[in-house]
Amino acid sequence: MGPYGLYVWSCFALTAIVLVICEWRARTRHRHVYRDIEVRVKALGDTE
């Protein structure tokens, strides 16, 4: 890679970090949505 090695590996690392953060945020959002749905279903079940 010569003098471009630092550039290539830093871009690779930055891409990997962005992908990990996106995955983490998606899982967190998914968990919050399902908790909200669970609360709403329980609330509907309590009123009947």
PDB file of C-alpha atoms in Angstrom:
ATOM      1  CA  MET A   1       0.000   0.000   0.000  1.00  0.00           C
ATOM      2  CA  GLY A   2       2.943   2.248   0.408  1.00  0.00           C
ATOM      3  CA  PRO A   3       2.231   5.750   1.640  1.00  0.00           C
ATOM      4  CA  TYR A   4      -1.524   5.238   1.287  1.00  0.00           C
ATOM      5  CA  GLY A   5      -1.768   2.568   3.986  1.00  0.00           C
ATOM      6  CA  LEU A   6      -2.690   4.988   6.744  1.00  0.00           C
ATOM      7  CA  TYR A   7      -5.435   6.499   4.594  1.00  0.00           C
ATOM      8  CA  VAL A   8      -6.837   3.113   3.551  1.00  0.00           C
ATOM      9  CA  TRP A   9      -6.887   1.633   7.051  1.00  0.00           C
ATOM     10  CA  SER A  10      -8.306   4.777   8.650  1.00  0.00           C
ATOM     11  CA  CYS A  11     -11.149   4.780   6.093  1.00  0.00           C
ATOM     12  CA  PHE A  12     -11.740   1.086   6.751  1.00  0.00           C
ATOM     13  CA  ALA A  13     -11.841   1.691  10.515  1.00  0.00           C
ATOM     14  CA  LEU A  14     -14.176   4.675  10.168  1.00  0.00           C
ATOM     15  CA  THR A  15     -16.547   2.639   7.987  1.00  0.00           C
ATOM     16  CA  ALA A  16     -16.544  -0.223  10.493  1.00  0.00           C
ATOM     17  CA  ILE A  17     -17.273   2.180  13.364  1.00  0.00           C
ATOM     18  CA  VAL A  18     -20.169   3.777  11.471  1.00  0.00           C
ATOM     19  CA  LEU A  19     -21.655   0.348  10.689  1.00  0.00           C
ATOM     20  CA  VAL A  20     -21.405  -0.730  14.336  1.00  0.00           C
ATOM     21  CA  ILE A  21     -23.076   2.480  15.522  1.00  0.00           C
ATOM     22  CA  CYS A  22     -25.881   2.099  12.963  1.00  0.00           C
ATOM     23  CA  GLU A  23     -26.500  -1.489  14.038  1.00  0.00           C
ATOM     24  CA  TRP A  24     -26.479  -0.534  17.721  1.00  0.00           C
ATOM     25  CA  ARG A  25     -28.946   2.315  17.184  1.00  0.00           C
ATOM     26  CA  ALA A  26     -31.255   0.126  15.091  1.00  0.00           C
ATOM     27  CA  ARG A  27     -31.325  -2.574  17.777  1.00  0.00           C
ATOM     28  CA  THR A  28     -31.972   0.008  20.493  1.00  0.00           C
ATOM     29  CA  ARG A  29     -34.809   1.610  18.522  1.00  0.00           C
ATOM     30  CA  HIS A  30     -36.284  -1.828  17.769  1.00  0.00           C
ATOM     31  CA  ARG A  31     -36.239  -2.718  21.469  1.00  0.00           C
ATOM     32  CA  HIS A  32     -37.945   0.568  22.423  1.00  0.00           C
ATOM     33  CA  VAL A  33     -40.666   0.092  19.802  1.00  0.00           C
ATOM     34  CA  TYR A  34     -41.417  -3.426  21.004  1.00  0.00           C
ATOM     35  CA  ARG A  35     -41.547  -2.259  24.633  1.00  0.00           C
ATOM     36  CA  ASP A  36     -43.985   0.480  23.625  1.00  0.00           C
ATOM     37  CA  ILE A  37     -46.144  -2.041  21.766  1.00  0.00           C
ATOM     38  CA  GLU A  38     -46.088  -4.351  24.785  1.00  0.00           C
ATOM     39  CA  VAL A  39     -47.213  -1.540  27.092  1.00  0.00           C
ATOM     40  CA  ARG A  40     -50.023  -0.569  24.735  1.00  0.00           C
ATOM     41  CA  VAL A  41     -51.240  -4.168  24.402  1.00  0.00           C
ATOM     42  CA  LYS A  42     -51.231  -4.592  28.184  1.00  0.00           C
ATOM     43  CA  ALA A  43     -53.158  -1.324  28.565  1.00  0.00           C
ATOM     44  CA  LEU A  44     -55.777  -2.516  26.101  1.00  0.00           C
ATOM     45  CA  GLY A  45     -56.033  -5.837  27.919  1.00  0.00           C
ATOM     46  CA  ASP A  46     -56.596  -4.126  31.269  1.00  0.00           C
ATOM     47  CA  THR A  47     -59.543  -2.061  30.019  1.00  0.00           C
ATOM     48  CA  GLU A  48     -61.551  -5.069  28.853  1.00  0.00           C
TER      49      GLU A  48
END
